[in-house]
Amino acid sequence: MPVTLRQLDVLVAVVDEGGFGAAADSLRMSQSAVSHSLAALESMTGAPLVVRAPTIATTPLGDAVLAHARSVLASVRALEATVDLHRHDAMIGTVRLAAGVTASHRLVPELLSRWRAELPGLDVRLFEGSDEELQTWLDTGAVDAAVLNDPDPIHHGAVVLARDDFRAVLRADHPLAGETRINLGDLTDDPMLVSTSGCEPQIMTMHAMAGFPYVPAQRVHATTTLLGMIEAGLGVAIMPALALTMLTDNLVMVVLDQHLERTLVFTGPSGRPWHPSVERMRDVAQATTKPG
């Protein structure tokens, strides 16, 4: 029995939605139809693809099949969009876009507004993740486009959206909060707080530039948690300049002597043809952004 696109859709939806009922709602199917479709796929593969209790989780085989399913479905979305563009000469349908926290807070909202104005038939869905997750999602087809942090190499057809540098984030009553520029060495007595959701490699590089060991006191995932810890007086952090708008009145950002920039790039996947709407989104972004 050949694998069907519907079966792949069901597998992805069950995993992403975390259950059969939610997957059924997402796909506008009955729950029994979702269960039957996944069971048929598992019958064809000869082994379970998901563990159903206590929570939905993929098996090792399920992980492998899921990666192929995402890639196939992404290609099908791009194919359908190409045909729609030929028939209607308009951007319609859904595009999945991934971005990191600071890009989602500052850059992406402006782009979403521009895309809505210039590509009104397009529905852009934003998925926020860590730097590592963004690249994986793009490679596997979980998303159609992404705003990547310092991709190496930059994919053909990608455009640079912005460049910013890394700065110290301190509580407003910190002794160095009023300085216009400080050295990373000035912060060696302060606990270093780091977010694992992005930019940790750059922070490690900055410590190497300053000649100090990288020894974070706390590593947390969420940027909001990191900012809350700084505000509580638990330490200091290094963050990209774009994060300035995320700071409360109790926090300040100070330029560091160890100057290091990052580049934020809008791109489609490197291993398969781009969704045609992603190409149009790229063109709009290129015309409306001024990397600096």
PDB file of C-alpha atoms in Angstrom:
ATOM      1  CA  MET A   1       0.000   0.000   0.000  1.00  0.00           C
ATOM      2  CA  PRO A   2       1.586   3.343  -1.027  1.00  0.00           C
ATOM      3  CA  VAL A   3       2.005   6.153   1.461  1.00  0.00           C
ATOM      4  CA  THR A   4      -0.497   8.969   0.930  1.00  0.00           C
ATOM      5  CA  LEU A   5      -0.133  12.687   1.542  1.00  0.00           C
ATOM      6  CA  ARG A   6      -3.086  12.508   3.909  1.00  0.00           C
ATOM      7  CA  GLN A   7      -1.267   9.955   6.058  1.00  0.00           C
ATOM      8  CA  LEU A   8       1.796  12.186   6.208  1.00  0.00           C
ATOM      9  CA  ASP A   9      -0.420  15.173   7.068  1.00  0.00           C
ATOM     10  CA  VAL A  10      -1.964  13.170   9.885  1.00  0.00           C
ATOM     11  CA  LEU A  11       1.381  12.060  11.312  1.00  0.00           C
ATOM     12  CA  VAL A  12       2.716  15.630  11.358  1.00  0.00           C
ATOM     13  CA  ALA A  13      -0.513  17.009  12.851  1.00  0.00           C
ATOM     14  CA  VAL A  14      -0.679  14.375  15.615  1.00  0.00           C
ATOM     15  CA  VAL A  15       2.905  15.137  16.643  1.00  0.00           C
ATOM     16  CA  ASP A  16       2.666  18.922  16.315  1.00  0.00           C
ATOM     17  CA  GLU A  17      -0.760  19.244  17.949  1.00  0.00           C
ATOM     18  CA  GLY A  18       0.101  16.757  20.693  1.00  0.00           C
ATOM     19  CA  GLY A  19      -2.910  14.498  20.278  1.00  0.00           C
ATOM     20  CA  PHE A  20      -5.499  12.921  18.008  1.00  0.00           C
ATOM     21  CA  GLY A  21      -8.348  15.244  18.940  1.00  0.00           C
ATOM     22  CA  ALA A  22      -6.336  18.402  18.327  1.00  0.00           C
ATOM     23  CA  ALA A  23      -4.974  16.935  15.077  1.00  0.00           C
ATOM     24  CA  ALA A  24      -8.511  16.184  13.938  1.00  0.00           C
ATOM     25  CA  ASP A  25      -9.557  19.770  14.615  1.00  0.00           C
ATOM     26  CA  SER A  26      -6.509  21.098  12.773  1.00  0.00           C
ATOM     27  CA  LEU A  27      -7.123  18.913   9.712  1.00  0.00           C
ATOM     28  CA  ARG A  28     -10.923  19.215   9.862  1.00  0.00           C
ATOM     29  CA  MET A  29     -11.285  15.460  10.097  1.00  0.00           C
ATOM     30  CA  SER A  30     -13.017  13.211  12.588  1.00  0.00           C
ATOM     31  CA  GLN A  31     -10.841  11.785  15.341  1.00  0.00           C
ATOM     32  CA  SER A  32     -11.611   8.251  14.166  1.00  0.00           C
ATOM     33  CA  ALA A  33     -10.440   9.169  10.639  1.00  0.00           C
ATOM     34  CA  VAL A  34      -7.183  10.521  12.060  1.00  0.00           C
ATOM     35  CA  SER A  35      -6.648   7.337  14.093  1.00  0.00           C
ATOM     36  CA  HIS A  36      -7.433   5.156  11.071  1.00  0.00           C
ATOM     37  CA  SER A  37      -5.068   7.094   8.812  1.00  0.00           C
ATOM     38  CA  LEU A  38      -2.150   6.875  11.245  1.00  0.00           C
ATOM     39  CA  ALA A  39      -2.839   3.186  11.888  1.00  0.00           C
ATOM     40  CA  ALA A  40      -2.742   2.548   8.126  1.00  0.00           C
ATOM     41  CA  LEU A  41       0.615   4.323   7.871  1.00  0.00           C
ATOM     42  CA  GLU A  42       1.985   2.291  10.788  1.00  0.00           C
ATOM     43  CA  SER A  43       0.702  -0.896   9.164  1.00  0.00           C
ATOM     44  CA  MET A  44       2.640  -0.007   6.027  1.00  0.00           C
ATOM     45  CA  THR A  45       5.849   0.793   7.960  1.00  0.00           C
ATOM     46  CA  GLY A  46       5.457  -2.340  10.062  1.00  0.00           C
ATOM     47  CA  ALA A  47       6.055  -0.631  13.407  1.00  0.00           C
ATOM     48  CA  PRO A  48       4.569   2.093  15.614  1.00  0.00           C
ATOM     49  CA  LEU A  49       5.482   5.665  14.705  1.00  0.00           C
ATOM     50  CA  VAL A  50       4.166   7.322  17.862  1.00  0.00           C
ATOM     51  CA  VAL A  51       3.759   6.365  21.504  1.00  0.00           C
ATOM     52  CA  ARG A  52       0.218   7.264  22.433  1.00  0.00           C
ATOM     53  CA  ALA A  53       0.462   7.434  26.232  1.00  0.00           C
ATOM     54  CA  PRO A  54       0.959   9.159  28.590  1.00  0.00           C
ATOM     55  CA  THR A  55       1.677  11.861  26.021  1.00  0.00           C
ATOM     56  CA  ILE A  56       2.234  11.747  22.274  1.00  0.00           C
ATOM     57  CA  ALA A  57       5.873  11.068  21.383  1.00  0.00           C
ATOM     58  CA  THR A  58       7.569   9.714  18.280  1.00  0.00           C
ATOM     59  CA  THR A  59       9.389   6.404  18.210  1.00  0.00           C
ATOM     60  CA  PRO A  60      12.873   6.245  16.616  1.00  0.00           C
ATOM     61  CA  LEU A  61      11.245   5.116  13.369  1.00  0.00           C
ATOM     62  CA  GLY A  62       8.635   7.835  13.795  1.00  0.00           C
ATOM     63  CA  ASP A  63      11.396  10.462  14.025  1.00  0.00           C
ATOM     64  CA  ALA A  64      12.873   9.279  10.733  1.00  0.00           C
ATOM     65  CA  VAL A  65       9.521   9.116   8.946  1.00  0.00           C
ATOM     66  CA  LEU A  66       8.471  12.488  10.387  1.00  0.00           C
ATOM     67  CA  ALA A  67      11.529  14.219   8.888  1.00  0.00           C
ATOM     68  CA  HIS A  68      10.668  12.849   5.438  1.00  0.00           C
ATOM     69  CA  ALA A  69       6.997  13.705   5.908  1.00  0.00           C
ATOM     70  CA  ARG A  70       7.780  17.341   6.687  1.00  0.00           C
ATOM     71  CA  SER A  71      10.069  17.631   3.663  1.00  0.00           C
ATOM     72  CA  VAL A  72       7.511  16.041   1.320  1.00  0.00           C
ATOM     73  CA  LEU A  73       4.663  18.223   2.583  1.00  0.00           C
ATOM     74  CA  ALA A  74       6.789  21.374   2.286  1.00  0.00           C
ATOM     75  CA  SER A  75       7.553  20.505  -1.341  1.00  0.00           C
ATOM     76  CA  VAL A  76       3.890  19.836  -2.026  1.00  0.00           C
ATOM     77  CA  ARG A  77       2.936  23.223  -0.540  1.00  0.00           C
ATOM     78  CA  ALA A  78       5.493  24.882  -2.783  1.00  0.00           C
ATOM     79  CA  LEU A  79       4.228  22.967  -5.828  1.00  0.00           C
ATOM     80  CA  GLU A  80       0.611  23.912  -5.141  1.00  0.00           C
ATOM     81  CA  ALA A  81       1.591  27.539  -4.630  1.00  0.00           C
ATOM     82  CA  THR A  82       3.496  27.523  -7.930  1.00  0.00           C
ATOM     83  CA  VAL A  83       0.400  26.263  -9.757  1.00  0.00           C
ATOM     84  CA  ASP A  84      -1.827  28.802  -7.984  1.00  0.00           C
ATOM     85  CA  LEU A  85       0.553  31.589  -8.945  1.00  0.00           C
ATOM     86  CA  HIS A  86       0.429  30.485 -12.580  1.00  0.00           C
ATOM     87  CA  ARG A  87      -3.371  30.304 -12.559  1.00  0.00           C
ATOM     88  CA  HIS A  88      -4.221  33.402 -10.554  1.00  0.00           C
ATOM     89  CA  ASP A  89      -1.023  35.501 -10.685  1.00  0.00           C
ATOM     90  CA  ALA A  90      -1.443  36.154  -6.966  1.00  0.00           C
ATOM     91  CA  MET A  91       0.133  35.055  -3.694  1.00  0.00           C
ATOM     92  CA  ILE A  92      -2.414  32.942  -1.790  1.00  0.00           C
ATOM     93  CA  GLY A  93      -2.244  30.287   0.912  1.00  0.00           C
ATOM     94  CA  THR A  94      -0.111  29.836   4.023  1.00  0.00           C
ATOM     95  CA  VAL A  95       3.622  30.297   4.513  1.00  0.00           C
ATOM     96  CA  ARG A  96       5.336  29.124   7.704  1.00  0.00           C
ATOM     97  CA  LEU A  97       8.055  31.490   8.931  1.00  0.00           C
ATOM     98  CA  ALA A  98      10.474  30.793  11.792  1.00  0.00           C
ATOM     99  CA  ALA A  99      12.427  33.408  13.729  1.00  0.00           C
ATOM    100  CA  GLY A 100      14.290  33.850  16.990  1.00  0.00           C
ATOM    101  CA  VAL A 101      13.063  35.826  19.972  1.00  0.00           C
ATOM    102  CA  THR A 102      14.692  39.203  19.330  1.00  0.00           C
ATOM    103  CA  ALA A 103      13.932  39.105  15.592  1.00  0.00           C
ATOM    104  CA  SER A 104      10.323  38.170  16.356  1.00  0.00           C
ATOM    105  CA  HIS A 105      10.046  41.072  18.770  1.00  0.00           C
ATOM    106  CA  ARG A 106      11.528  43.778  16.561  1.00  0.00           C
ATOM    107  CA  LEU A 107      12.059  42.895  12.894  1.00  0.00           C
ATOM    108  CA  VAL A 108       9.326  40.403  12.084  1.00  0.00           C
ATOM    109  CA  PRO A 109       6.282  42.483  13.135  1.00  0.00           C
ATOM    110  CA  GLU A 110       7.347  45.218  10.707  1.00  0.00           C
ATOM    111  CA  LEU A 111       7.766  42.655   7.940  1.00  0.00           C
ATOM    112  CA  LEU A 112       4.424  41.005   8.705  1.00  0.00           C
ATOM    113  CA  SER A 113       2.721  44.369   8.335  1.00  0.00           C
ATOM    114  CA  ARG A 114       4.483  45.020   5.027  1.00  0.00           C
ATOM    115  CA  TRP A 115       3.694  41.557   3.678  1.00  0.00           C
ATOM    116  CA  ARG A 116       0.058  41.944   4.647  1.00  0.00           C
ATOM    117  CA  ALA A 117      -0.117  45.222   2.732  1.00  0.00           C
ATOM    118  CA  GLU A 118       1.739  44.083  -0.388  1.00  0.00           C
ATOM    119  CA  LEU A 119       0.777  40.386  -0.483  1.00  0.00           C
ATOM    120  CA  PRO A 120      -2.801  40.492   0.849  1.00  0.00           C
ATOM    121  CA  GLY A 121      -3.723  36.919  -0.114  1.00  0.00           C
ATOM    122  CA  LEU A 122      -0.872  35.428   1.860  1.00  0.00           C
ATOM    123  CA  ASP A 123      -1.237  34.082   5.393  1.00  0.00           C
ATOM    124  CA  VAL A 124       2.178  34.147   7.125  1.00  0.00           C
ATOM    125  CA  ARG A 125       2.314  32.013  10.277  1.00  0.00           C
ATOM    126  CA  LEU A 126       5.147  32.774  12.706  1.00  0.00           C
ATOM    127  CA  PHE A 127       6.950  30.069  14.685  1.00  0.00           C
ATOM    128  CA  GLU A 128       9.384  31.267  17.351  1.00  0.00           C
ATOM    129  CA  GLY A 129      12.354  29.116  18.304  1.00  0.00           C
ATOM    130  CA  SER A 130      16.019  28.885  19.208  1.00  0.00           C
ATOM    131  CA  ASP A 131      18.763  29.313  16.607  1.00  0.00           C
ATOM    132  CA  GLU A 132      19.292  25.556  16.467  1.00  0.00           C
ATOM    133  CA  GLU A 133      15.570  24.881  16.079  1.00  0.00           C
ATOM    134  CA  LEU A 134      15.212  27.424  13.251  1.00  0.00           C
ATOM    135  CA  GLN A 135      17.813  25.721  11.067  1.00  0.00           C
ATOM    136  CA  THR A 136      16.378  22.263  11.788  1.00  0.00           C
ATOM    137  CA  TRP A 137      12.825  23.391  11.009  1.00  0.00           C
ATOM    138  CA  LEU A 138      13.962  24.908   7.727  1.00  0.00           C
ATOM    139  CA  ASP A 139      16.014  21.857   6.731  1.00  0.00           C
ATOM    140  CA  THR A 140      13.224  19.388   7.508  1.00  0.00           C
ATOM    141  CA  GLY A 141      10.398  21.393   5.940  1.00  0.00           C
ATOM    142  CA  ALA A 142       8.604  22.223   9.164  1.00  0.00           C
ATOM    143  CA  VAL A 143       8.764  25.842   7.959  1.00  0.00           C
ATOM    144  CA  ASP A 144       9.069  27.391   4.508  1.00  0.00           C
ATOM    145  CA  ALA A 145      11.323  30.310   5.456  1.00  0.00           C
ATOM    146  CA  ALA A 146      13.315  31.574   8.410  1.00  0.00           C
ATOM    147  CA  VAL A 147      15.161  34.569   9.805  1.00  0.00           C
ATOM    148  CA  LEU A 148      18.519  33.017  10.690  1.00  0.00           C
ATOM    149  CA  ASN A 149      21.242  34.345  12.938  1.00  0.00           C
ATOM    150  CA  ASP A 150      24.715  34.309  11.304  1.00  0.00           C
ATOM    151  CA  PRO A 151      24.054  31.458   8.837  1.00  0.00           C
ATOM    152  CA  ASP A 152      27.246  30.038   7.354  1.00  0.00           C
ATOM    153  CA  PRO A 153      27.107  29.964   4.442  1.00  0.00           C
ATOM    154  CA  ILE A 154      24.322  32.385   3.556  1.00  0.00           C
ATOM    155  CA  HIS A 155      21.946  30.514   1.256  1.00  0.00           C
ATOM    156  CA  HIS A 156      21.698  31.535  -2.380  1.00  0.00           C
ATOM    157  CA  GLY A 157      18.824  33.994  -2.771  1.00  0.00           C
ATOM    158  CA  ALA A 158      18.814  35.014   0.886  1.00  0.00           C
ATOM    159  CA  VAL A 159      18.825  38.675   1.922  1.00  0.00           C
ATOM    160  CA  VAL A 160      20.358  40.423   4.919  1.00  0.00           C
ATOM    161  CA  LEU A 161      17.662  42.066   7.037  1.00  0.00           C
ATOM    162  CA  ALA A 162      19.775  43.665   9.751  1.00  0.00           C
ATOM    163  CA  ARG A 163      23.051  43.690  11.605  1.00  0.00           C
ATOM    164  CA  ASP A 164      23.443  44.484  15.266  1.00  0.00           C
ATOM    165  CA  ASP A 165      26.085  44.096  17.959  1.00  0.00           C
ATOM    166  CA  PHE A 166      26.139  42.479  21.383  1.00  0.00           C
ATOM    167  CA  ARG A 167      25.899  44.596  24.525  1.00  0.00           C
ATOM    168  CA  ALA A 168      25.761  44.180  28.279  1.00  0.00           C
ATOM    169  CA  VAL A 169      22.359  44.197  29.970  1.00  0.00           C
ATOM    170  CA  LEU A 170      22.452  45.438  33.570  1.00  0.00           C
ATOM    171  CA  ARG A 171      20.013  46.419  36.237  1.00  0.00           C
ATOM    172  CA  ALA A 172      19.495  50.194  36.256  1.00  0.00           C
ATOM    173  CA  ASP A 173      21.090  50.520  39.722  1.00  0.00           C
ATOM    174  CA  HIS A 174      24.219  48.557  38.748  1.00  0.00           C
ATOM    175  CA  PRO A 175      27.395  50.609  39.411  1.00  0.00           C
ATOM    176  CA  LEU A 176      28.244  50.528  35.675  1.00  0.00           C
ATOM    177  CA  ALA A 177      24.735  51.258  34.393  1.00  0.00           C
ATOM    178  CA  GLY A 178      25.543  54.922  33.756  1.00  0.00           C
ATOM    179  CA  GLU A 179      28.653  54.248  31.661  1.00  0.00           C
ATOM    180  CA  THR A 180      28.558  54.743  27.891  1.00  0.00           C
ATOM    181  CA  ARG A 181      31.005  51.871  27.296  1.00  0.00           C
ATOM    182  CA  ILE A 182      32.441  49.113  29.478  1.00  0.00           C
ATOM    183  CA  ASN A 183      34.807  46.172  29.137  1.00  0.00           C
ATOM    184  CA  LEU A 184      33.673  42.602  29.590  1.00  0.00           C
ATOM    185  CA  GLY A 185      36.379  42.359  32.232  1.00  0.00           C
ATOM    186  CA  ASP A 186      34.450  44.905  34.307  1.00  0.00           C
ATOM    187  CA  LEU A 187      31.722  42.296  34.752  1.00  0.00           C
ATOM    188  CA  THR A 188      33.849  39.379  35.982  1.00  0.00           C
ATOM    189  CA  ASP A 189      32.523  39.768  39.524  1.00  0.00           C
ATOM    190  CA  ASP A 190      28.902  39.608  38.321  1.00  0.00           C
ATOM    191  CA  PRO A 191      27.168  36.258  37.725  1.00  0.00           C
ATOM    192  CA  MET A 192      26.799  35.823  33.952  1.00  0.00           C
ATOM    193  CA  LEU A 193      23.284  34.817  32.909  1.00  0.00           C
ATOM    194  CA  VAL A 194      22.805  33.259  29.473  1.00  0.00           C
ATOM    195  CA  SER A 195      19.846  32.240  27.336  1.00  0.00           C
ATOM    196  CA  THR A 196      20.268  28.939  25.498  1.00  0.00           C
ATOM    197  CA  SER A 197      17.662  29.953  22.899  1.00  0.00           C
ATOM    198  CA  GLY A 198      20.236  31.821  20.841  1.00  0.00           C
ATOM    199  CA  CYS A 199      23.525  33.740  20.601  1.00  0.00           C
ATOM    200  CA  GLU A 200      25.448  31.668  23.129  1.00  0.00           C
ATOM    201  CA  PRO A 201      28.223  30.895  20.582  1.00  0.00           C
ATOM    202  CA  GLN A 202      28.718  34.631  20.024  1.00  0.00           C
ATOM    203  CA  ILE A 203      28.862  35.267  23.768  1.00  0.00           C
ATOM    204  CA  MET A 204      31.516  32.569  24.098  1.00  0.00           C
ATOM    205  CA  THR A 205      33.472  34.259  21.296  1.00  0.00           C
ATOM    206  CA  MET A 206      33.307  37.599  23.128  1.00  0.00           C
ATOM    207  CA  HIS A 207      34.750  36.035  26.275  1.00  0.00           C
ATOM    208  CA  ALA A 208      37.590  34.599  24.182  1.00  0.00           C
ATOM    209  CA  MET A 209      38.169  38.052  22.665  1.00  0.00           C
ATOM    210  CA  ALA A 210      38.431  39.513  26.177  1.00  0.00           C
ATOM    211  CA  GLY A 211      40.679  36.702  27.416  1.00  0.00           C
ATOM    212  CA  PHE A 212      38.265  35.560  30.129  1.00  0.00           C
ATOM    213  CA  PRO A 213      36.870  32.070  30.678  1.00  0.00           C
ATOM    214  CA  TYR A 214      33.229  31.548  29.775  1.00  0.00           C
ATOM    215  CA  VAL A 215      31.588  30.355  32.985  1.00  0.00           C
ATOM    216  CA  PRO A 216      27.861  31.154  33.013  1.00  0.00           C
ATOM    217  CA  ALA A 217      26.247  31.152  36.437  1.00  0.00           C
ATOM    218  CA  GLN A 218      22.822  30.279  35.005  1.00  0.00           C
ATOM    219  CA  ARG A 219      21.666  29.032  31.602  1.00  0.00           C
ATOM    220  CA  VAL A 220      17.949  29.426  30.933  1.00  0.00           C
ATOM    221  CA  HIS A 221      15.892  28.971  27.785  1.00  0.00           C
ATOM    222  CA  ALA A 222      13.364  31.797  27.739  1.00  0.00           C
ATOM    223  CA  THR A 223      14.570  35.348  27.161  1.00  0.00           C
ATOM    224  CA  THR A 224      11.815  36.668  29.428  1.00  0.00           C
ATOM    225  CA  THR A 225      13.165  34.507  32.251  1.00  0.00           C
ATOM    226  CA  LEU A 226      16.664  35.851  31.624  1.00  0.00           C
ATOM    227  CA  LEU A 227      15.468  39.458  31.785  1.00  0.00           C
ATOM    228  CA  GLY A 228      13.485  38.723  34.937  1.00  0.00           C
ATOM    229  CA  MET A 229      16.573  37.301  36.619  1.00  0.00           C
ATOM    230  CA  ILE A 230      18.629  40.378  35.745  1.00  0.00           C
ATOM    231  CA  GLU A 231      15.863  42.590  37.076  1.00  0.00           C
ATOM    232  CA  ALA A 232      15.854  40.570  40.309  1.00  0.00           C
ATOM    233  CA  GLY A 233      19.553  41.364  40.767  1.00  0.00           C
ATOM    234  CA  LEU A 234      20.755  37.819  40.085  1.00  0.00           C
ATOM    235  CA  GLY A 235      23.364  38.764  37.505  1.00  0.00           C
ATOM    236  CA  VAL A 236      24.083  40.403  34.155  1.00  0.00           C
ATOM    237  CA  ALA A 237      23.798  39.243  30.548  1.00  0.00           C
ATOM    238  CA  ILE A 238      25.028  39.914  27.035  1.00  0.00           C
ATOM    239  CA  MET A 239      22.297  40.358  24.441  1.00  0.00           C
ATOM    240  CA  PRO A 240      21.965  41.648  20.864  1.00  0.00           C
ATOM    241  CA  ALA A 241      21.158  45.337  20.484  1.00  0.00           C
ATOM    242  CA  LEU A 242      17.779  44.503  18.928  1.00  0.00           C
ATOM    243  CA  ALA A 243      16.703  43.305  22.372  1.00  0.00           C
ATOM    244  CA  LEU A 244      16.732  46.905  23.638  1.00  0.00           C
ATOM    245  CA  THR A 245      12.988  47.271  23.082  1.00  0.00           C
ATOM    246  CA  MET A 246      12.383  44.225  25.285  1.00  0.00           C
ATOM    247  CA  LEU A 247      13.949  45.851  28.356  1.00  0.00           C
ATOM    248  CA  THR A 248      11.889  47.271  31.178  1.00  0.00           C
ATOM    249  CA  ASP A 249      12.618  50.627  32.810  1.00  0.00           C
ATOM    250  CA  ASN A 250      14.636  48.771  35.452  1.00  0.00           C
ATOM    251  CA  LEU A 251      17.187  47.500  32.917  1.00  0.00           C
ATOM    252  CA  VAL A 252      19.790  49.220  30.744  1.00  0.00           C
ATOM    253  CA  MET A 253      21.957  48.185  27.805  1.00  0.00           C
ATOM    254  CA  VAL A 254      25.616  49.292  27.664  1.00  0.00           C
ATOM    255  CA  VAL A 255      28.059  49.072  24.731  1.00  0.00           C
ATOM    256  CA  LEU A 256      31.001  46.693  25.205  1.00  0.00           C
ATOM    257  CA  ASP A 257      34.627  47.194  24.148  1.00  0.00           C
ATOM    258  CA  GLN A 258      34.534  43.669  22.708  1.00  0.00           C
ATOM    259  CA  HIS A 259      32.625  44.572  19.550  1.00  0.00           C
ATOM    260  CA  LEU A 260      30.974  41.631  17.836  1.00  0.00           C
ATOM    261  CA  GLU A 261      28.190  41.828  15.263  1.00  0.00           C
ATOM    262  CA  ARG A 262      25.638  39.306  14.103  1.00  0.00           C
ATOM    263  CA  THR A 263      23.807  39.209  10.782  1.00  0.00           C
ATOM    264  CA  LEU A 264      20.094  38.411  10.527  1.00  0.00           C
ATOM    265  CA  VAL A 265      19.170  36.828   7.212  1.00  0.00           C
ATOM    266  CA  PHE A 266      15.812  36.043   5.603  1.00  0.00           C
ATOM    267  CA  THR A 267      16.052  32.811   3.636  1.00  0.00           C
ATOM    268  CA  GLY A 268      14.294  29.782   2.266  1.00  0.00           C
ATOM    269  CA  PRO A 269      15.712  26.236   2.433  1.00  0.00           C
ATOM    270  CA  SER A 270      19.008  25.308   0.829  1.00  0.00           C
ATOM    271  CA  GLY A 271      18.097  21.735  -0.108  1.00  0.00           C
ATOM    272  CA  ARG A 272      14.903  22.158  -2.119  1.00  0.00           C
ATOM    273  CA  PRO A 273      13.177  24.754  -4.325  1.00  0.00           C
ATOM    274  CA  TRP A 274      11.739  27.716  -2.461  1.00  0.00           C
ATOM    275  CA  HIS A 275       8.029  28.239  -2.013  1.00  0.00           C
ATOM    276  CA  PRO A 276       7.210  30.935  -4.620  1.00  0.00           C
ATOM    277  CA  SER A 277       5.586  33.097  -1.953  1.00  0.00           C
ATOM    278  CA  VAL A 278       8.858  33.038   0.004  1.00  0.00           C
ATOM    279  CA  GLU A 279      10.573  34.539  -3.034  1.00  0.00           C
ATOM    280  CA  ARG A 280       8.007  37.346  -3.134  1.00  0.00           C
ATOM    281  CA  MET A 281       8.346  37.867   0.619  1.00  0.00           C
ATOM    282  CA  ARG A 282      12.113  38.073   0.142  1.00  0.00           C
ATOM    283  CA  ASP A 283      11.731  40.738  -2.524  1.00  0.00           C
ATOM    284  CA  VAL A 284       9.420  42.817  -0.318  1.00  0.00           C
ATOM    285  CA  ALA A 285      11.784  42.453   2.647  1.00  0.00           C
ATOM    286  CA  GLN A 286      14.773  43.465   0.550  1.00  0.00           C
ATOM    287  CA  ALA A 287      13.002  46.579  -0.680  1.00  0.00           C
ATOM    288  CA  THR A 288      11.935  47.712   2.773  1.00  0.00           C
ATOM    289  CA  THR A 289      14.880  46.902   5.055  1.00  0.00           C
ATOM    290  CA  LYS A 290      18.165  48.728   5.422  1.00  0.00           C
ATOM    291  CA  PRO A 291      20.760  46.526   7.130  1.00  0.00           C
ATOM    292  CA  GLY A 292      23.039  48.561   9.346  1.00  0.00           C
TER     293      GLY A 292
END
